[in-house]
């Protein structure tokens, strides 16, 4: 091979190498560029995944809030804070469409906290959240909500002027001086197909991606669901504490609130008053016009209370025709003025068909009449019943607990038992007894009559007038032992109530002619406990009477019931009740035996001296009766 042939061969090989190097370089560049493309796509996908993850977490946070049963405002505040912090928007807020006598307006119910809104509040002097914002026809907020469409605008200044037209343009410019907000997105919010308001998102981007619009739409749906759930929760909560007929608070809420008011009053040593109101003649209204008109009268009382109560007062329907109002920080003097104003307003109310109605009102003041809230409630009832007794349509101030007569306490106790203790009596019978108690007359005589009628409810052989004889006999016997007036007054009340537990014992037992079974005897032995624990214990102002009633079947030798007390462990007043009860029982007719003469009854009592009764008590009692028989 010649030199030139070798040279050409060498050039050919060099060309092949160069060609291979060039093509390898092209392949390398293509791979490099492809890697760059992949890295960019990975970065974009990673960013999208991060955004999607934040959106999912934000939505999850909203779901957690919706399931927490928190107040609506708390839920909405959490929502706006979540979307701003998690998704990088400059500012978020929720505005509610509201209406009052001056027209429709927008009110900020939730807004995220950031430097932009803080600067705006400082510049405007009045925080945006405290402002009554305009809802102008054809403005972007109006169009978004009324047309139910998402609106995006780059006119940030115009959006602020739309809701605050009275703010000067210079102030708007000052608020937007940093130019961080490039667009506003307004999303309409509905709750159960009713317009609620708008969800506003202030973004640093001028344009929204389609995926972002989709997300905001989905986000708005979650807000709407949160609003619906919160509204339903509030309605359920409201129904649980309000009276369905009147819209006032119910007894349950009243009692819970009263506990807090007692704690507050004791802490700062400030009195508060309770006004008790009872609609007069409700039964007559129902009987004459029908229950619909009775309900109308009850609702009218509620409307008067709403119109006359202060914002800090708490008015409640306690049941039936009874209402109570708590007046924080008000003494009895102020409460009497408020009560008289309410009484006049009720009297001046004229109803269709019925005409005018009236109410009987009582007033008692915590820390003034008593520092025991149960006493205050009972004193309020007593004063209210006293208003009824004295002619109705009047206001009565309660007496302090230590100034109340035994007759007043007994009347209130009977009324409490008839109306609240659920004893098995017909409504007509209870109404008749209530009328006697509040209808006037000589109070002691009314008490004796009511006690006789209650005794006849389980013992038809009981004679009218016997209760009076029992009370007078017990008092005369107590005086022979020089008992103090307070003990004698408690004894008088005990003599009226000691057998009240028999109303809860099966009545056929008392009418049985044949001997009682052991089970039936046990049931009768329960009546002192029933009277004391189930009927009388809830009545706070007769707590000193309860031990007398509970122990009135204890025997001197310890053979009695229910606690088998003996000798001086038995209250002397309980021993008096037992011996007086035994004597009158022996001299009354019974289904299983004839009545005894007074002398025969005394002889039976003497047989049990030192066993059933203290011998000294027997001696004094027999001397008392024998003296009366002369």
Coordinates of C-alpha atoms in Angstrom, one line a residue:
X1 CA 0.0 0.0 0.0
X2 CA 1.4 3.3 -1.1
X3 CA 1.9 6.2 1.2
X4 CA -1.1 8.1 -0.1
X5 CA -3.3 5.0 0.3
X6 CA -2.2 4.8 4.0
X7 CA -2.8 8.5 4.5
X8 CA -6.3 8.3 3.1
X9 CA -7.1 5.2 5.2
X10 CA -5.9 7.1 8.2
X11 CA -8.1 10.1 7.4
X12 CA -11.0 7.8 6.9
X13 CA -10.5 6.3 10.4
X14 CA -10.2 9.8 11.9
X15 CA -13.4 10.8 10.2
X16 CA -15.1 7.7 11.7
X17 CA -13.9 8.6 15.1
X18 CA -15.0 12.2 14.7
X19 CA -18.3 11.1 13.5
X20 CA -18.7 8.7 16.4
X21 CA -17.7 11.5 18.9
X22 CA -20.1 13.9 17.3
X23 CA -23.0 11.5 17.4
X24 CA -22.1 10.5 21.0
X25 CA -22.1 14.2 21.9
X26 CA -25.5 14.7 20.4
X27 CA -26.8 11.7 22.3
X28 CA -25.3 13.1 25.6
X29 CA -26.9 16.5 25.0
X30 CA -30.3 14.9 24.3
X31 CA -30.0 12.8 27.5
X32 CA -28.9 15.9 29.5
X33 CA -31.8 18.0 28.2
X34 CA -34.2 15.2 28.8
X35 CA -33.0 14.9 32.4
X36 CA -33.5 18.7 32.9
X37 CA -37.0 18.3 31.6
X38 CA -37.7 15.4 33.9
X39 CA -36.3 17.3 36.9
X40 CA -38.6 20.2 36.0
X41 CA -41.6 18.0 35.7
X42 CA -40.7 16.2 39.0
X43 CA -40.4 19.6 40.7
X44 CA -43.8 20.7 39.3
X45 CA -45.5 17.5 40.3
X46 CA -43.9 17.6 43.8
X47 CA -45.2 21.2 44.2
X48 CA -48.7 20.1 43.0
X49 CA -48.6 17.2 45.4
X50 CA -47.6 19.5 48.3
X51 CA -50.4 21.9 47.4
X52 CA -52.9 19.0 47.1
X53 CA -51.7 17.6 50.5
X54 CA -52.1 21.0 52.1
X55 CA -55.6 21.2 50.6
X56 CA -56.5 17.8 51.9
X57 CA -55.1 18.6 55.4
X58 CA -57.1 21.9 55.4
X59 CA -60.3 20.0 54.4
X60 CA -59.6 17.5 57.1
X61 CA -59.2 20.2 59.7
X62 CA -62.5 21.7 58.6
X63 CA -64.2 18.3 59.0
X64 CA -62.7 18.0 62.5
X65 CA -64.1 21.4 63.4
X66 CA -67.5 20.5 62.0
X67 CA -67.6 17.4 64.2
X68 CA -66.6 19.3 67.3
X69 CA -70.0 21.0 67.8
X70 CA -68.3 24.3 68.4
X71 CA -70.1 27.6 67.9
X72 CA -70.4 28.7 64.2
X73 CA -68.1 31.7 64.6
X74 CA -65.4 29.5 66.0
X75 CA -65.7 27.1 63.1
X76 CA -65.5 29.9 60.5
X77 CA -62.5 31.6 62.2
X78 CA -60.7 28.3 62.1
X79 CA -61.6 27.8 58.4
X80 CA -60.3 31.2 57.2
X81 CA -57.1 30.8 59.3
X82 CA -56.5 27.3 57.8
X83 CA -56.9 28.3 54.2
X84 CA -54.7 31.4 54.6
X85 CA -51.9 29.7 56.5
X86 CA -52.0 26.4 54.6
X87 CA -52.4 27.6 51.0
X88 CA -50.5 30.9 51.0
X89 CA -53.3 33.4 50.3
X90 CA -52.7 37.0 51.5
X91 CA -56.0 37.3 53.3
X92 CA -59.3 35.4 53.7
X93 CA -62.6 36.4 55.3
X94 CA -66.2 35.3 55.4
X95 CA -69.0 37.9 55.3
X96 CA -72.6 37.2 56.2
X97 CA -75.6 38.8 54.6
X98 CA -77.7 40.4 57.4
X99 CA -80.9 42.3 57.6
X100 CA -82.3 44.8 60.1
X101 CA -84.8 47.7 60.2
X102 CA -82.3 49.8 58.1
X103 CA -82.0 47.2 55.4
X104 CA -79.6 44.5 54.1
X105 CA -75.9 44.7 54.8
X106 CA -72.8 42.6 55.1
X107 CA -71.0 41.7 58.3
X108 CA -67.6 40.1 58.7
X109 CA -68.1 37.0 60.8
X110 CA -64.6 35.5 60.4
X111 CA -61.3 36.9 59.1
X112 CA -57.7 35.7 59.2
X113 CA -55.2 37.7 61.2
X114 CA -52.3 39.2 59.2
X115 CA -50.4 42.5 58.8
X116 CA -52.6 43.6 55.9
X117 CA -55.9 43.5 57.9
X118 CA -54.1 45.0 61.0
X119 CA -52.9 47.9 58.9
X120 CA -56.4 48.4 57.5
X121 CA -58.0 48.4 61.0
X122 CA -55.4 51.0 62.2
X123 CA -55.9 53.2 59.2
X124 CA -59.7 53.0 59.3
X125 CA -59.8 53.4 63.2
X126 CA -62.8 51.1 63.3
X127 CA -62.0 47.4 62.7
X128 CA -63.6 46.1 59.5
X129 CA -65.1 43.2 61.5
X130 CA -67.0 45.7 63.6
X131 CA -68.4 47.6 60.6
X132 CA -71.8 47.5 59.0
X133 CA -70.7 46.8 55.4
X134 CA -72.7 47.9 52.3
X135 CA -74.5 45.4 50.2
X136 CA -74.9 47.4 47.0
X137 CA -77.0 46.2 44.1
X138 CA -74.8 45.2 41.1
X139 CA -71.6 45.4 43.1
X140 CA -69.3 42.4 42.8
X141 CA -70.3 40.9 46.2
X142 CA -74.0 41.3 45.4
X143 CA -73.6 39.7 42.0
X144 CA -71.6 36.8 43.4
X145 CA -74.2 35.9 46.0
X146 CA -77.4 36.7 44.1
X147 CA -76.2 35.0 40.9
X148 CA -74.5 32.2 42.8
X149 CA -71.3 32.5 40.8
X150 CA -67.5 32.8 41.6
X151 CA -66.2 36.2 40.7
X152 CA -62.5 37.1 40.4
X153 CA -61.4 40.7 40.1
X154 CA -58.1 42.6 40.0
X155 CA -59.8 45.8 41.1
X156 CA -58.9 45.5 44.8
X157 CA -59.6 49.1 45.6
X158 CA -63.0 48.8 43.9
X159 CA -63.8 45.8 46.0
X160 CA -63.1 47.8 49.2
X161 CA -65.1 50.8 48.1
X162 CA -68.0 48.5 47.2
X163 CA -68.4 47.4 50.9
X164 CA -67.2 50.7 52.4
X165 CA -68.4 53.5 50.1
X166 CA -68.0 56.1 52.9
X167 CA -64.2 55.5 53.2
X168 CA -62.1 58.1 51.3
X169 CA -60.0 56.9 48.3
X170 CA -56.8 58.1 50.0
X171 CA -57.4 55.7 52.9
X172 CA -58.0 52.8 50.5
X173 CA -54.8 53.6 48.7
X174 CA -52.9 53.7 52.0
X175 CA -54.3 50.3 52.9
X176 CA -53.1 48.8 49.5
X177 CA -49.8 50.5 49.4
X178 CA -47.7 47.3 49.6
X179 CA -49.3 45.9 46.4
X180 CA -49.1 42.4 47.8
X181 CA -52.8 41.7 46.8
X182 CA -53.2 41.2 43.1
X183 CA -56.7 39.8 42.9
X184 CA -59.8 39.0 44.9
X185 CA -61.9 35.8 44.5
X186 CA -65.5 36.0 45.8
X187 CA -67.2 32.7 46.3
X188 CA -71.0 32.6 47.2
X189 CA -72.0 30.6 50.3
X190 CA -75.4 29.0 50.8
X191 CA -76.9 27.1 53.7
X192 CA -79.8 24.8 52.8
X193 CA -80.4 26.7 49.6
X194 CA -80.6 30.1 51.4
X195 CA -78.0 32.8 50.8
X196 CA -75.6 33.0 53.7
X197 CA -72.9 35.3 52.5
X198 CA -69.6 35.3 50.7
X199 CA -66.2 33.7 51.1
X200 CA -63.4 36.2 50.1
X201 CA -59.9 35.2 49.1
X202 CA -57.2 37.8 48.5
X203 CA -54.5 36.4 46.3
X204 CA -50.9 37.5 45.3
X205 CA -51.6 36.0 41.8
X206 CA -53.5 37.8 39.1
X207 CA -54.8 34.7 37.5
X208 CA -56.2 31.5 38.9
X209 CA -55.5 28.0 37.6
X210 CA -58.5 25.9 36.7
X211 CA -57.5 23.4 39.5
X212 CA -57.4 26.3 42.0
X213 CA -60.9 27.4 41.0
X214 CA -62.1 23.9 41.4
X215 CA -60.6 23.6 44.8
X216 CA -62.0 26.9 46.0
X217 CA -65.5 25.7 44.8
X218 CA -65.1 22.5 46.7
X219 CA -63.8 24.4 49.7
X220 CA -66.8 26.6 49.7
X221 CA -69.1 23.6 49.7
X222 CA -67.3 22.4 52.9
X223 CA -67.8 25.8 54.4
X224 CA -71.5 25.6 53.5
X225 CA -71.7 22.2 55.1
X226 CA -70.0 23.6 58.2
X227 CA -72.5 26.5 58.4
X228 CA -75.4 24.1 58.0
X229 CA -74.2 21.7 60.7
X230 CA -73.3 24.6 63.1
X231 CA -76.8 26.2 62.5
X232 CA -78.5 22.9 63.2
X233 CA -76.5 22.4 66.3
X234 CA -77.4 25.9 67.6
X235 CA -81.1 25.2 66.8
X236 CA -81.0 21.9 68.7
X237 CA -79.2 23.6 71.6
X238 CA -81.7 26.4 71.6
X239 CA -84.6 23.9 71.6
X240 CA -83.0 22.2 74.6
X241 CA -83.0 25.3 76.7
X242 CA -86.1 27.2 75.5
X243 CA -89.8 26.7 76.0
X244 CA -91.5 25.7 72.8
X245 CA -94.7 27.7 73.4
X246 CA -93.2 31.0 74.6
X247 CA -89.6 31.2 73.4
X248 CA -88.5 32.0 76.9
X249 CA -85.8 29.8 78.6
X250 CA -87.2 26.7 80.2
X251 CA -86.9 25.4 83.8
X252 CA -83.8 23.4 83.1
X253 CA -81.8 26.4 81.8
X254 CA -83.2 28.6 84.6
X255 CA -81.9 26.2 87.3
X256 CA -78.5 25.9 85.6
X257 CA -78.2 29.7 85.3
X258 CA -79.4 30.3 88.8
X259 CA -76.5 28.2 90.2
X260 CA -74.0 30.4 88.4
X261 CA -75.7 33.6 89.6
X262 CA -75.6 32.3 93.2
X263 CA -71.8 31.7 92.9
X264 CA -71.3 35.1 91.4
X265 CA -73.4 36.9 94.0
X266 CA -71.6 35.2 96.9
X267 CA -68.2 36.0 95.3
X268 CA -68.8 39.7 95.0
X269 CA -71.3 40.0 97.9
X270 CA -74.0 41.4 95.6
X271 CA -77.7 40.6 95.9
X272 CA -80.0 39.6 93.1
X273 CA -83.7 39.3 93.0
X274 CA -86.2 36.7 91.6
X275 CA -89.7 37.8 90.4
X276 CA -92.2 35.0 90.3
X277 CA -95.3 35.4 88.1
X278 CA -98.4 33.3 88.0
X279 CA -101.2 34.0 85.4
X280 CA -104.5 34.5 87.1
X281 CA -107.5 32.3 86.2
X282 CA -105.9 30.2 83.5
X283 CA -108.2 27.3 84.3
X284 CA -111.2 29.6 83.8
X285 CA -109.8 30.8 80.5
X286 CA -109.3 27.2 79.3
X287 CA -112.7 26.1 80.4
X288 CA -114.5 29.1 78.9
X289 CA -112.6 29.8 75.7
X290 CA -110.5 26.6 75.1
X291 CA -106.8 25.8 75.5
X292 CA -105.8 27.7 72.4
X293 CA -106.8 30.9 74.2
X294 CA -105.1 29.7 77.4
X295 CA -101.9 29.3 75.3
X296 CA -102.5 32.8 73.9
X297 CA -102.6 34.2 77.4
X298 CA -99.4 32.4 78.4
X299 CA -97.6 33.7 75.3
X300 CA -98.8 37.2 76.1
X301 CA -97.1 37.0 79.5
X302 CA -93.9 35.9 77.8
X303 CA -94.0 38.8 75.4
X304 CA -94.5 41.3 78.3
X305 CA -91.4 39.8 80.0
X306 CA -89.3 40.0 76.9
X307 CA -90.3 43.6 76.4
X308 CA -89.6 44.6 80.0
X309 CA -86.6 42.6 81.0
X310 CA -83.1 44.1 80.7
X311 CA -80.5 42.4 78.5
X312 CA -78.8 40.9 81.6
X313 CA -82.1 39.6 83.1
X314 CA -83.1 35.9 82.6
X315 CA -86.8 35.2 82.1
X316 CA -88.0 31.6 82.1
X317 CA -91.3 29.7 81.9
X318 CA -91.2 27.3 84.8
X319 CA -94.2 25.3 83.6
X320 CA -97.9 25.8 83.2
X321 CA -98.7 29.4 83.9
X322 CA -95.7 30.1 86.1
X323 CA -92.7 32.3 85.2
X324 CA -89.6 33.4 87.0
X325 CA -87.1 36.3 86.2
X326 CA -83.6 36.6 87.7
X327 CA -82.5 40.3 88.1
X328 CA -78.7 40.3 88.7
X329 CA -77.5 43.1 91.0
X330 CA -81.1 44.2 91.9
X331 CA -82.2 44.7 95.5
X332 CA -85.8 44.1 96.7
X333 CA -86.6 47.8 96.3
X334 CA -85.6 47.8 92.6
X335 CA -87.2 44.4 92.0
X336 CA -90.6 45.6 93.4
X337 CA -90.5 48.5 90.9
X338 CA -89.7 46.1 88.1
X339 CA -92.4 43.7 89.2
X340 CA -95.0 46.5 89.4
X341 CA -94.0 47.6 85.9
X342 CA -94.5 44.0 84.6
X343 CA -97.9 43.7 86.4
X344 CA -99.2 46.9 84.8
X345 CA -98.0 45.8 81.4
X346 CA -99.8 42.5 81.8
X347 CA -103.0 44.2 83.0
X348 CA -102.9 46.6 80.0
X349 CA -102.5 43.8 77.5
X350 CA -105.9 43.2 75.7
X351 CA -106.3 39.9 73.9
X352 CA -108.7 38.8 71.3
X353 CA -111.9 37.3 72.8
X354 CA -110.4 37.0 76.3
X355 CA -110.0 40.7 76.9
X356 CA -107.6 41.8 79.7
X357 CA -105.6 39.3 81.8
X358 CA -103.8 39.7 85.1
X359 CA -101.1 38.0 87.1
X360 CA -100.1 37.5 90.7
X361 CA -96.5 38.3 91.4
X362 CA -94.0 37.6 94.2
X363 CA -90.5 39.0 94.8
X364 CA -87.6 37.7 97.0
X365 CA -84.0 38.8 97.1
X366 CA -80.9 36.6 97.6
X367 CA -78.7 37.8 100.5
X368 CA -81.5 40.0 101.7
X369 CA -84.3 37.6 102.6
X370 CA -82.0 34.6 102.9
X371 CA -78.6 33.4 101.8
X372 CA -80.0 30.0 100.8
X373 CA -81.3 29.9 97.2
X374 CA -83.8 27.2 97.9
X375 CA -85.3 29.4 100.6
X376 CA -85.4 32.3 98.1
X377 CA -87.3 30.2 95.5
X378 CA -89.8 29.1 98.2
X379 CA -90.2 32.6 99.5
X380 CA -90.9 33.8 96.0
X381 CA -93.6 31.2 95.6
X382 CA -95.0 32.1 99.0
X383 CA -95.2 35.8 98.1
X384 CA -96.8 34.9 94.8
X385 CA -99.4 32.8 96.5
X386 CA -100.0 35.6 99.0
X387 CA -100.7 37.9 96.1
X388 CA -103.4 35.4 94.9
X389 CA -104.8 35.1 98.4
X390 CA -105.1 38.9 98.8
X391 CA -107.1 39.3 95.6
X392 CA -104.7 38.6 92.7
X393 CA -103.3 41.2 90.2
X394 CA -100.8 42.5 92.7
X395 CA -97.2 42.3 93.7
X396 CA -96.1 41.0 97.1
X397 CA -92.6 41.2 98.7
X398 CA -91.5 38.1 100.5
X399 CA -90.9 38.2 104.2
X400 CA -87.4 37.1 105.5
X401 CA -87.5 33.4 106.3
X402 CA -87.2 34.1 110.0
X403 CA -90.3 36.4 110.0
X404 CA -92.7 34.0 108.2
X405 CA -95.5 32.6 110.3
X406 CA -96.1 28.9 110.7
X407 CA -99.4 29.2 108.8
X408 CA -97.6 30.8 105.8
X409 CA -95.0 28.1 105.8
X410 CA -97.7 25.4 106.0
X411 CA -99.8 27.0 103.2
X412 CA -96.7 27.1 101.0
X413 CA -95.8 23.5 101.9
X414 CA -99.3 22.3 100.9
X415 CA -99.2 24.3 97.7
X416 CA -95.7 22.9 96.9
X417 CA -96.9 19.3 97.6
X418 CA -100.1 19.7 95.5
X419 CA -98.3 21.3 92.5
X420 CA -94.8 19.6 92.5
X421 CA -94.6 16.5 94.6
X422 CA -96.7 14.3 92.2
X423 CA -99.1 12.8 94.8
X424 CA -101.8 10.6 93.2
X425 CA -104.7 13.0 93.3
X426 CA -107.1 14.0 90.5
X427 CA -106.5 17.4 88.9
X428 CA -109.9 18.6 90.0
X429 CA -109.2 17.7 93.6
X430 CA -105.8 19.4 93.6
X431 CA -107.3 22.5 92.0
X432 CA -110.0 22.6 94.6
X433 CA -107.5 22.3 97.5
X434 CA -105.3 25.0 95.8
X435 CA -108.3 27.3 95.5
X436 CA -109.0 26.9 99.2
X437 CA -105.4 27.6 100.2
X438 CA -105.1 30.8 98.1
X439 CA -108.7 31.9 98.4
X440 CA -108.6 33.6 101.8
X441 CA -110.5 33.1 105.0
X442 CA -109.0 32.3 108.4
X443 CA -105.7 30.8 107.5
X444 CA -105.5 28.2 110.2
X445 CA -109.1 27.0 109.5
X446 CA -108.2 26.6 105.8
X447 CA -105.2 24.5 106.7
X448 CA -107.2 22.3 109.0
X449 CA -109.8 21.8 106.3
X450 CA -107.2 21.0 103.6
X451 CA -105.5 18.5 105.9
X452 CA -108.8 16.8 106.7
X453 CA -109.6 16.5 103.0
X454 CA -106.2 15.0 102.2
X455 CA -106.6 12.5 105.0
X456 CA -110.1 11.5 103.7
X457 CA -108.4 10.8 100.3
X458 CA -106.9 7.6 101.8
X459 CA -109.1 7.2 104.9
X460 CA -112.8 7.8 104.0
X461 CA -113.8 7.2 107.6
X462 CA -111.8 10.2 108.7
X463 CA -114.1 13.0 110.2
X464 CA -113.9 16.6 109.1
X465 CA -112.6 18.8 112.0
X466 CA -110.4 16.1 113.6
X467 CA -107.1 17.7 112.3
X468 CA -107.9 20.9 114.1
X469 CA -108.5 18.9 117.4
X470 CA -105.3 17.1 116.9
X471 CA -103.3 20.3 116.4
X472 CA -104.8 22.1 119.4
X473 CA -104.3 19.0 121.6
X474 CA -100.7 18.7 120.5
X475 CA -100.0 22.4 121.2
X476 CA -101.6 22.2 124.6
X477 CA -99.5 19.1 125.4
X478 CA -96.3 20.8 124.2
X479 CA -96.9 23.8 126.4
X480 CA -97.0 21.4 129.4
X481 CA -93.4 20.6 128.6
X482 CA -92.5 24.3 128.1
X483 CA -91.3 23.8 124.6
X484 CA -90.0 27.0 122.8
X485 CA -92.3 28.8 120.3
X486 CA -90.1 27.6 117.4
X487 CA -90.6 24.0 118.4
X488 CA -94.3 24.5 118.9
X489 CA -94.6 26.1 115.4
X490 CA -92.8 23.2 113.8
X491 CA -95.0 20.8 115.8
X492 CA -98.1 22.5 114.3
X493 CA -96.9 22.0 110.8
X494 CA -95.8 18.4 111.6
X495 CA -99.4 17.7 112.8
X496 CA -100.7 18.8 109.4
X497 CA -98.2 16.7 107.4
X498 CA -97.1 13.7 109.4
X499 CA -99.3 11.2 107.5
X500 CA -98.9 12.7 104.1
X501 CA -96.8 9.7 103.0
X502 CA -100.0 7.6 103.2
X503 CA -101.1 9.1 99.9
X504 CA -98.3 7.1 98.2
X505 CA -99.3 3.8 99.9
X506 CA -101.8 1.6 98.0
X507 CA -105.2 2.8 99.2
X508 CA -106.8 -0.6 99.4
X509 CA -104.6 -1.4 102.4
X510 CA -106.3 1.3 104.5
X511 CA -109.7 -0.1 103.5
X512 CA -108.9 -3.7 104.2
X513 CA -111.2 -5.5 106.8
X514 CA -109.1 -8.7 107.2
X515 CA -105.7 -8.7 109.0
X516 CA -102.8 -7.1 107.0
X517 CA -100.1 -9.4 105.6
X518 CA -96.5 -8.8 106.7
X519 CA -95.7 -7.2 103.3
X520 CA -98.7 -4.8 103.8
X521 CA -97.5 -3.9 107.3
X522 CA -94.1 -3.2 105.9
X523 CA -95.6 -0.9 103.3
X524 CA -97.5 1.1 106.0
X525 CA -94.3 1.3 108.1
X526 CA -92.7 3.0 105.1
X527 CA -95.0 6.0 105.2
X528 CA -92.9 8.2 107.6
X529 CA -89.9 7.7 105.4
X530 CA -91.9 8.4 102.3
X531 CA -93.3 11.5 103.8
X532 CA -89.9 12.7 105.0
X533 CA -87.7 11.8 102.0
X534 CA -89.9 11.8 98.9
X535 CA -92.4 14.5 99.7
X536 CA -91.0 16.9 102.4
X537 CA -87.2 16.9 101.9
X538 CA -87.3 19.0 98.7
X539 CA -89.2 21.8 100.5
X540 CA -86.3 23.7 102.0
X541 CA -88.2 25.9 104.5
X542 CA -89.7 23.1 106.5
X543 CA -86.4 21.1 107.1
X544 CA -86.9 21.3 110.9
X545 CA -90.2 19.6 110.5
X546 CA -88.9 16.6 108.7
X547 CA -87.2 14.9 111.8
X548 CA -90.5 15.2 113.7
X549 CA -92.4 13.4 110.8
X550 CA -89.7 10.8 110.2
X551 CA -89.6 9.7 113.9
X552 CA -93.3 9.9 114.8
X553 CA -93.6 6.1 114.9
X554 CA -90.6 5.5 117.1
X555 CA -91.4 3.8 120.5
X556 CA -89.9 4.8 123.9
X557 CA -88.5 1.2 124.3
X558 CA -86.9 1.1 120.8
X559 CA -89.5 -1.2 119.3
X560 CA -90.8 1.3 116.8
X561 CA -89.9 2.2 113.3
X562 CA -88.2 3.2 110.9
X563 CA -84.9 3.7 112.8
X564 CA -85.7 1.9 116.1
X565 CA -84.8 5.0 118.1
X566 CA -85.3 4.8 121.9
X567 CA -86.0 7.2 124.8
X568 CA -84.5 10.6 124.5
X569 CA -83.1 9.9 121.1
X570 CA -86.7 10.4 119.9
X571 CA -87.6 14.1 119.5
X572 CA -90.2 15.1 122.2
X573 CA -92.3 16.6 119.4
X574 CA -92.3 13.2 117.6
X575 CA -93.5 11.5 120.8
X576 CA -96.3 14.1 121.0
X577 CA -97.4 13.4 117.4
X578 CA -97.5 9.7 118.1
X579 CA -99.6 9.8 121.3
X580 CA -102.0 12.4 119.8
X581 CA -102.3 10.3 116.6
X582 CA -102.9 7.1 118.6
X583 CA -105.6 8.6 120.8
X584 CA -107.6 10.0 117.8
X585 CA -107.1 6.8 115.8
X586 CA -108.6 4.8 118.7
X587 CA -111.6 7.2 118.9
X588 CA -112.3 7.0 115.1
X589 CA -114.1 4.2 113.3
X590 CA -111.9 1.7 111.4
X591 CA -112.9 -1.0 108.9
X592 CA -111.5 -3.7 111.2
X593 CA -112.8 -2.4 114.5
X594 CA -115.3 0.0 116.2
X595 CA -114.2 3.3 117.6
X596 CA -113.5 3.5 121.4
X597 CA -114.8 6.0 123.8
X598 CA -112.3 8.6 125.1
X599 CA -111.9 6.8 128.4
X600 CA -111.4 3.4 126.7
X601 CA -108.8 5.1 124.4
X602 CA -106.9 6.6 127.4
X603 CA -106.9 3.2 129.1
X604 CA -105.3 1.6 126.0
X605 CA -102.6 4.3 126.1
X606 CA -101.9 3.8 129.8
X607 CA -101.2 0.1 129.0
X608 CA -98.3 1.2 126.8
X609 CA -96.8 3.6 129.3
X610 CA -93.0 3.1 129.5
X611 CA -93.1 1.0 126.4
X612 CA -94.6 2.9 123.5
X613 CA -94.5 6.2 125.3
X614 CA -92.6 8.0 128.0
X615 CA -94.5 7.7 131.3
X616 CA -94.3 11.4 131.9
X617 CA -95.8 12.1 128.5
X618 CA -98.6 9.6 129.2
X619 CA -99.4 11.3 132.5
X620 CA -99.5 14.7 131.1
X621 CA -101.6 13.6 128.1
X622 CA -104.2 11.7 130.1
X623 CA -104.5 14.7 132.5
X624 CA -105.0 17.0 129.5
X625 CA -107.7 14.9 127.9
X626 CA -109.5 14.2 131.2
X627 CA -109.6 17.9 132.0
X628 CA -111.2 18.5 128.6
X629 CA -113.8 15.8 129.2
X630 CA -115.0 17.4 132.4

